[in-house]
XYZ file of C-alpha atoms in Angstrom:
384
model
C 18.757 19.340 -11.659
C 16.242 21.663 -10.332
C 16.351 23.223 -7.033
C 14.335 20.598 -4.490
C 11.286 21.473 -3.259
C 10.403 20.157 0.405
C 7.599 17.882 1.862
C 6.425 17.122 5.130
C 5.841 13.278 5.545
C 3.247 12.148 7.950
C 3.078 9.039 9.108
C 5.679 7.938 7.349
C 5.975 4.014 8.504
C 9.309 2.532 6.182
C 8.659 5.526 3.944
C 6.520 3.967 0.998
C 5.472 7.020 -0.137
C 8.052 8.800 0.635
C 10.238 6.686 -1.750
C 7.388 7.847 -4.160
C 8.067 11.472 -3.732
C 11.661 11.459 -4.211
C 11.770 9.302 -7.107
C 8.766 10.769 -9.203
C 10.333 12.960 -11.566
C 14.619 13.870 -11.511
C 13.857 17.280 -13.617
C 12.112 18.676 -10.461
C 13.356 16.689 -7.595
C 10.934 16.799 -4.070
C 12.799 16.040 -0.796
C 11.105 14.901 2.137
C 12.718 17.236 4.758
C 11.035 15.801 7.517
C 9.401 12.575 8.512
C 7.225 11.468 11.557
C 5.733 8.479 12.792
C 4.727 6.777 16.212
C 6.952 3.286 14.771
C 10.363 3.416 16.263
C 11.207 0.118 14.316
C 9.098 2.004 11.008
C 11.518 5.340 11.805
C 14.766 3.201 11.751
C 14.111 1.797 8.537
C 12.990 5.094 7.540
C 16.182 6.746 8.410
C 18.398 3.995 7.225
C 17.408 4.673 3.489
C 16.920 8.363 3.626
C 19.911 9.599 5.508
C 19.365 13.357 4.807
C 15.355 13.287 5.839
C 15.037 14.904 9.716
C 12.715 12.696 11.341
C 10.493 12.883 14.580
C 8.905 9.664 16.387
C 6.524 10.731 18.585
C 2.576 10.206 18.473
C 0.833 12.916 15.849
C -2.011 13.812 18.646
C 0.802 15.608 21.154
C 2.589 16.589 17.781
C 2.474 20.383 17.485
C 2.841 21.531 13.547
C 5.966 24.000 15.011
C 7.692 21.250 16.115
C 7.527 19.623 12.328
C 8.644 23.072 10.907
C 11.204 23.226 12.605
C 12.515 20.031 12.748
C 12.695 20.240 8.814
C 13.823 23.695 8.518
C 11.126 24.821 7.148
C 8.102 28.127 7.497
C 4.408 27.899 7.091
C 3.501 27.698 3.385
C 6.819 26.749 2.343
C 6.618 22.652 1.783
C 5.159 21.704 -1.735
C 3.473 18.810 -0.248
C 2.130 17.260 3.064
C 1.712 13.303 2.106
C 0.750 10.310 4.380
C -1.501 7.930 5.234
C -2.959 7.546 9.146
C -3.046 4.331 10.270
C -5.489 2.033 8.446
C -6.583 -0.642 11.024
C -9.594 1.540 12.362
C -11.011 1.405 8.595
C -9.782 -2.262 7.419
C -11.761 -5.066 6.602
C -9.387 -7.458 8.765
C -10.134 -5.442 11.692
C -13.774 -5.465 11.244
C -14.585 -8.862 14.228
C -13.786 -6.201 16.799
C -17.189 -4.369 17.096
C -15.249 -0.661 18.150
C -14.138 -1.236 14.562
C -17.704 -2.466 12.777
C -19.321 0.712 15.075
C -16.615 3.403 13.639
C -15.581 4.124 17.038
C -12.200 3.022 17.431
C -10.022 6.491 18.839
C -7.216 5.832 16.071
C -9.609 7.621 13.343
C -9.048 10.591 14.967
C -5.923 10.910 13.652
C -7.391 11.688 10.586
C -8.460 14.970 12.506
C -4.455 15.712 12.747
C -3.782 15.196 9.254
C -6.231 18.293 9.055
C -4.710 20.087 11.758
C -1.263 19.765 10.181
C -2.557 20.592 6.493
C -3.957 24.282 8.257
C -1.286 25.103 9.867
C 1.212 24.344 7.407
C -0.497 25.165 4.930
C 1.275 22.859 1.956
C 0.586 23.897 -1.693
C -0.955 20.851 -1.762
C -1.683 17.539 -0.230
C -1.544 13.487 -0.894
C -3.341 11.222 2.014
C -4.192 7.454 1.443
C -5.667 4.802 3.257
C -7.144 1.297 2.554
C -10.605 1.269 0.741
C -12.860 0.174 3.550
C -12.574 4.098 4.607
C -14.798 4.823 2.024
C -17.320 2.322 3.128
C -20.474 3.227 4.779
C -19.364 2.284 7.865
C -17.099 5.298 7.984
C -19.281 7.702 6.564
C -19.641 10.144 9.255
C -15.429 10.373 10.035
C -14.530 10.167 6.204
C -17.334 12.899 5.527
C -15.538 15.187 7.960
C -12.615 14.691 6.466
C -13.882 16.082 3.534
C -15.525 18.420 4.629
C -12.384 20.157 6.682
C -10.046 20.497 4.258
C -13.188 21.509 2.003
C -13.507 24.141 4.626
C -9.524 25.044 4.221
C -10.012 25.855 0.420
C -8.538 22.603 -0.455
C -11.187 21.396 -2.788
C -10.315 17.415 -1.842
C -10.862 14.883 -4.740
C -11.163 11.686 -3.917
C -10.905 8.002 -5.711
C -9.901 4.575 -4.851
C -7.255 3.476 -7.217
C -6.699 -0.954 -7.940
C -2.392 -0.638 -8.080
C -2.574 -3.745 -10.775
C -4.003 -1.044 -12.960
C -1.005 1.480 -12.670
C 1.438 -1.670 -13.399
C 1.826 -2.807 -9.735
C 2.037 -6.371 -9.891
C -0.323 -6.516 -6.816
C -4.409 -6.568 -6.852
C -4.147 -4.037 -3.813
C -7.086 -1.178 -3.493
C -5.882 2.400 -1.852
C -8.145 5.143 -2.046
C -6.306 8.496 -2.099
C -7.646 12.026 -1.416
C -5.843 14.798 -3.374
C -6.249 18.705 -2.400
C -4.311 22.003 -3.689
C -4.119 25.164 -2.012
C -5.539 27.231 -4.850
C -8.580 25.331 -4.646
C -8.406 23.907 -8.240
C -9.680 20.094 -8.881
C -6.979 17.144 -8.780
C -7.255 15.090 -11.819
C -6.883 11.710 -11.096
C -4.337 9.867 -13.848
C -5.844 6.817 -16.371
C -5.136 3.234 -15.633
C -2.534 2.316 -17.870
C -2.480 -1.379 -17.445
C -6.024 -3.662 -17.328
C -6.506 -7.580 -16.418
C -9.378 -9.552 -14.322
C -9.393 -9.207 -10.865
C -11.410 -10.359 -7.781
C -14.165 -7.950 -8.852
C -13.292 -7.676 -12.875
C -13.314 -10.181 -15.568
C -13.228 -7.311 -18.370
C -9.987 -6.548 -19.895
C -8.940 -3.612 -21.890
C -7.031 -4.675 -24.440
C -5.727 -0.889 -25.344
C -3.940 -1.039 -22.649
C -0.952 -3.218 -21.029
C -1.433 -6.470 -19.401
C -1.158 -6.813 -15.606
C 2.490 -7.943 -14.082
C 2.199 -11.084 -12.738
C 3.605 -12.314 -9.553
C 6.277 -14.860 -11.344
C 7.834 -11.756 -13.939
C 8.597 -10.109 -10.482
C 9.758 -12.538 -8.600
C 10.148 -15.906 -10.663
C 13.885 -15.093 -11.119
C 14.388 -15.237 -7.457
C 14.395 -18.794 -6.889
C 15.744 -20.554 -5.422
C 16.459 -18.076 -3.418
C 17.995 -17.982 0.530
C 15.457 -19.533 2.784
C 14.350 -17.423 6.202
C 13.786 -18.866 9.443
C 10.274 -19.781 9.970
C 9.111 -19.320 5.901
C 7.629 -23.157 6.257
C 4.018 -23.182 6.894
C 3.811 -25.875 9.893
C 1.235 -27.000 12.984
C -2.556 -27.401 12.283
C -3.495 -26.990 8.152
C 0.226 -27.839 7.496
C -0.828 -30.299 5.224
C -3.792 -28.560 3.883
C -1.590 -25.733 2.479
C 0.918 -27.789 0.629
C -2.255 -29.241 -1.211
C -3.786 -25.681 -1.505
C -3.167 -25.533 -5.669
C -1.147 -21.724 -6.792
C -4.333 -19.336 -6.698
C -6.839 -20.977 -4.654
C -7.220 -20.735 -0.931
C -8.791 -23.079 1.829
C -12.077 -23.756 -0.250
C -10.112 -26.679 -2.026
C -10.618 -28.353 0.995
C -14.312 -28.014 0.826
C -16.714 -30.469 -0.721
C -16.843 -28.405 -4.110
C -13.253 -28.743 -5.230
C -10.466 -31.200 -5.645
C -9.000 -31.584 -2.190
C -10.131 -32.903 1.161
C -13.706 -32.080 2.565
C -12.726 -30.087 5.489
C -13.726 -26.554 5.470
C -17.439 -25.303 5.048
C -17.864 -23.052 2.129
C -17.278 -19.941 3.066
C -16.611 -20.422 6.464
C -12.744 -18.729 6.498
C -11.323 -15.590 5.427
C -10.672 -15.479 1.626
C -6.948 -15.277 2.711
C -6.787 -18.233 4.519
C -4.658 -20.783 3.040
C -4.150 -18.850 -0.348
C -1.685 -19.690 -2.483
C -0.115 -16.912 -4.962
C -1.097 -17.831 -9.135
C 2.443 -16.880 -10.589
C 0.470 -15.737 -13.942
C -1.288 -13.570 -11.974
C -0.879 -10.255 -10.059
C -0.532 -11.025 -6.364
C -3.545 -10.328 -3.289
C -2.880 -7.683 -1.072
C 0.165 -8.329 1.210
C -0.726 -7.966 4.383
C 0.614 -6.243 7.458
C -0.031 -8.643 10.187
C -1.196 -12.203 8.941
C -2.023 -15.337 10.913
C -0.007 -18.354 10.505
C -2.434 -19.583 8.149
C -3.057 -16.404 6.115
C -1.628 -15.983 3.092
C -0.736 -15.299 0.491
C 2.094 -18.006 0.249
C 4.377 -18.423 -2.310
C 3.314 -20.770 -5.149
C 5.849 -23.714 -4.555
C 6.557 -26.095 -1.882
C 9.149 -27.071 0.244
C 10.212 -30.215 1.716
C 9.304 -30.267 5.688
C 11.738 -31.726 8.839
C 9.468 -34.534 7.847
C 10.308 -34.337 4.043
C 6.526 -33.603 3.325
C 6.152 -30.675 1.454
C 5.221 -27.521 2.969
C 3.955 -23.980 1.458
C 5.977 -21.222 2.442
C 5.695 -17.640 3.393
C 6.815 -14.947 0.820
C 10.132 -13.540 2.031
C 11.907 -10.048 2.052
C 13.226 -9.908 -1.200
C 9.833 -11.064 -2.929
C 7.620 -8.702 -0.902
C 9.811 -6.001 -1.654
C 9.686 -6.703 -5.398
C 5.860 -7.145 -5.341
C 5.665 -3.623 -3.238
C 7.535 -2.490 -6.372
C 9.900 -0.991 -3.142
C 14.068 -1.190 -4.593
C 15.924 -4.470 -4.133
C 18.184 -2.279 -2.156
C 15.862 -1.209 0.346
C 17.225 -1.872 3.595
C 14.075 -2.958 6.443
C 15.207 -2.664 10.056
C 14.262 -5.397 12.467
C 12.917 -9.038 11.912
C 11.068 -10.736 9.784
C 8.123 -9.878 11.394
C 8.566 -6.633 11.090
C 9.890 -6.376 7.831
C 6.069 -7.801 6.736
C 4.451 -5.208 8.906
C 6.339 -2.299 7.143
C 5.858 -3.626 3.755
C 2.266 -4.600 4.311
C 1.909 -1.083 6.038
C 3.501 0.964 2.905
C 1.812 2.082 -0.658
C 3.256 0.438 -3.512
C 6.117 2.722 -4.434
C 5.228 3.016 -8.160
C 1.546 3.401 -7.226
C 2.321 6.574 -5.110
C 4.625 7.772 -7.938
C 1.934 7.629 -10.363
C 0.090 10.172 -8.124
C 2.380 12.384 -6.866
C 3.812 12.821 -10.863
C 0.387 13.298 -12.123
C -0.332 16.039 -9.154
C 3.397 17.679 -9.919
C 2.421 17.823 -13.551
C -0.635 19.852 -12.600
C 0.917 22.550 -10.281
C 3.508 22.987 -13.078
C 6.265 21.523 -11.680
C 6.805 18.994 -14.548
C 6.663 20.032 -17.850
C 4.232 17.191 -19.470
C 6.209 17.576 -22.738
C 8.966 16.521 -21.456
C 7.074 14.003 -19.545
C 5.772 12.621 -22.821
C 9.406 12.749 -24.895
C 10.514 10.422 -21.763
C 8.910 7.329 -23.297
C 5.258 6.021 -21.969
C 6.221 5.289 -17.739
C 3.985 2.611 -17.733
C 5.920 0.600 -20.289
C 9.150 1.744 -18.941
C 7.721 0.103 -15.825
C 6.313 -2.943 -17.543
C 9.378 -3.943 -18.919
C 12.123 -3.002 -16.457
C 9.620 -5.992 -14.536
C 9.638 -8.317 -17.363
């Protein structure tokens, strides 16, 4: 084992990415020396699984780039990486009925400003940031353009591209964009989808490469499983969502499908009353649902009533679909367990990128890479 090289985690929330880092590559281990994040609950969780990582809760803005350093042991220049991803609520579509949000002007996207801040004055070899998709969108423009343009303006060279993790054998139909930069200026080449299937956007399958990983193959040997309090989806469109069939949402209930004609088409979220299909990847697991949002797990339940019910996903299911260990460990409730997870990057969806960038500083020999087996179908089958 190689001598490990050190990264500052920003942001860190239950440490996603971080689990990313550490686990991308055993020839040329990376360490996250220290961790920070405004989450309390996030930073337990954090801390429960990475026992050796320093970590600092504290809001970034009154964060000085010192006070990381030091906290991790570490000088300016000296950590291989700076990874994280600022909160994504000021640039997500479920955010977008609050018109600070539609308008760009909620005061969270500044933090992307202190992403910067901490990328000059620690000046990383290199650097991984993500965020959900919508910050690409025009909407954004101006704040994601200075982004850019400042670490541009630090020699950087940022590339940029939003990555679908179903096609980097995440069995989840979740979009991430990610903005790579290296300190010698030289271009980030983003790594080949090694997995194709149809998605919301895609009905064209590549049939060089692996199938997607569907929902059930991840977590179809979990049932029965241990039922959680509250998994039962109850009150109002109780009903509605045991009907709901596995892959379609509230529209069933409209007059152009099988079920009862009670919504207006296209008058809900996409998410409301979804159902997972178990031969398909699952939609994007959110961070903060409604009772009503899904997606919920494909079977039912019987109700106090004996009706059946749909149910929410639980811990062990969302973990496996966030491709995070079985062993993770999520401090707090339920609740918060979903918030964490929905929060996080797919684990083997940040691996992808942080091996592909290690591979071209040098760190990782891509022979040996290559004599490893292909990672993807390691992946694909250790999911079968």
């Amino acid at each position: 084992m190689g001598v490990q090289l050190p990264v500052v985690s920003l942001f860190s929330g239950a440490g996603g990415l971080d689990l990313a880092v550490e686990g991308c590559d055993a020839s040329r281990p990376l360490r996250v020396a220290v961790a920070t994040d405004y989450d309390a609950a996030a930073l337990a969780t954090l801390s429960k699984n990475f026992p050796e990582t320093e970590t600092l809760c504290g809001d970034i803005r009154t964060t000085e780039t010192d006070e990381l350093l030091d906290k991790g042991n570490l000088s300016v220049g000296e950590p291989v990486l700076v990874v994280g991803g600022p909160p994504c609520t000021p640039f997500s579509k479920s955010g977008f009925w609050l018109e600070e949000k539609r308008e760009s002007r909620d005061p969270n996207a500044s933090l992307l400003d202190d992403y910067v801040r901490i990328v000059r004055e620690s000046r990383p070899e290199a650097f991984i940031l993500e965020n959900v998709q919508g910050l690409t969108y025009k909407t954004h423009k101006e704040q994601f353009g200075r982004l850019l343009k400042s670490l541009t303006q630090l020699g950087y060279n940022p590339q940029w591209k939003v990555l679908l993790a179903a096609d980097y054998g995440v069995p989840q139909l979740r979009r991430r964009v990610f903005v790579v930069g290296r300190r010698d200026g030289k271009p980030f080449r983003f790594p080949a989808a090694t997995h194709s299937g149809w998605s919301e956007r895609d009905r064209i399958v590549d049939p060089t490469k692996l199938p997607y990983i569907s929902a059930r193959e991840v977590i179809g040997n979990l049932l029965p499983g241990t039922p959680e309090s509250g998994e039962l989806v109850e009150g109002e469109f109780g009903e509605l969502a045991a009907e709901v069939p596995p892959g379609q949402n509230y529209l069933w209930h409209s007059d152009r499908y099988g079920g009862r004609n009670v919504f207006k088409w296209r008058s809900r979220y996409w998410t409301f009353l979804l159902r997972l299909d178990p031969s398909r990847p699952s939609t994007t697991l959110q961070a903060q649902p409604g009772p009503w949002v899904g997606p919920f797990h494909w079977e039912n339940l019987p109700g106090e009533d004996g009706k059946p019910r749909a149910r929410r996903l639980r811990v062990p299911e969302m973990l496996r679909l966030m491709t995070f260990p079985d062993e993770f460990q999520l401090v707090g409730t339920r609740s918060d367990a979903q918030r964490q997870l929905g929060n996080a990057v797919p684990v083997e969806l940040g691996k992808v990128v942080v091996r592909s960038l290690m591979q071209q500083l040098g760190y990782i020999n891509t022979d040996d890479a290559e004599c490893r087996q292909n990672i993807a179908e390691q992946l694909h089958f250790s999911l079968s």
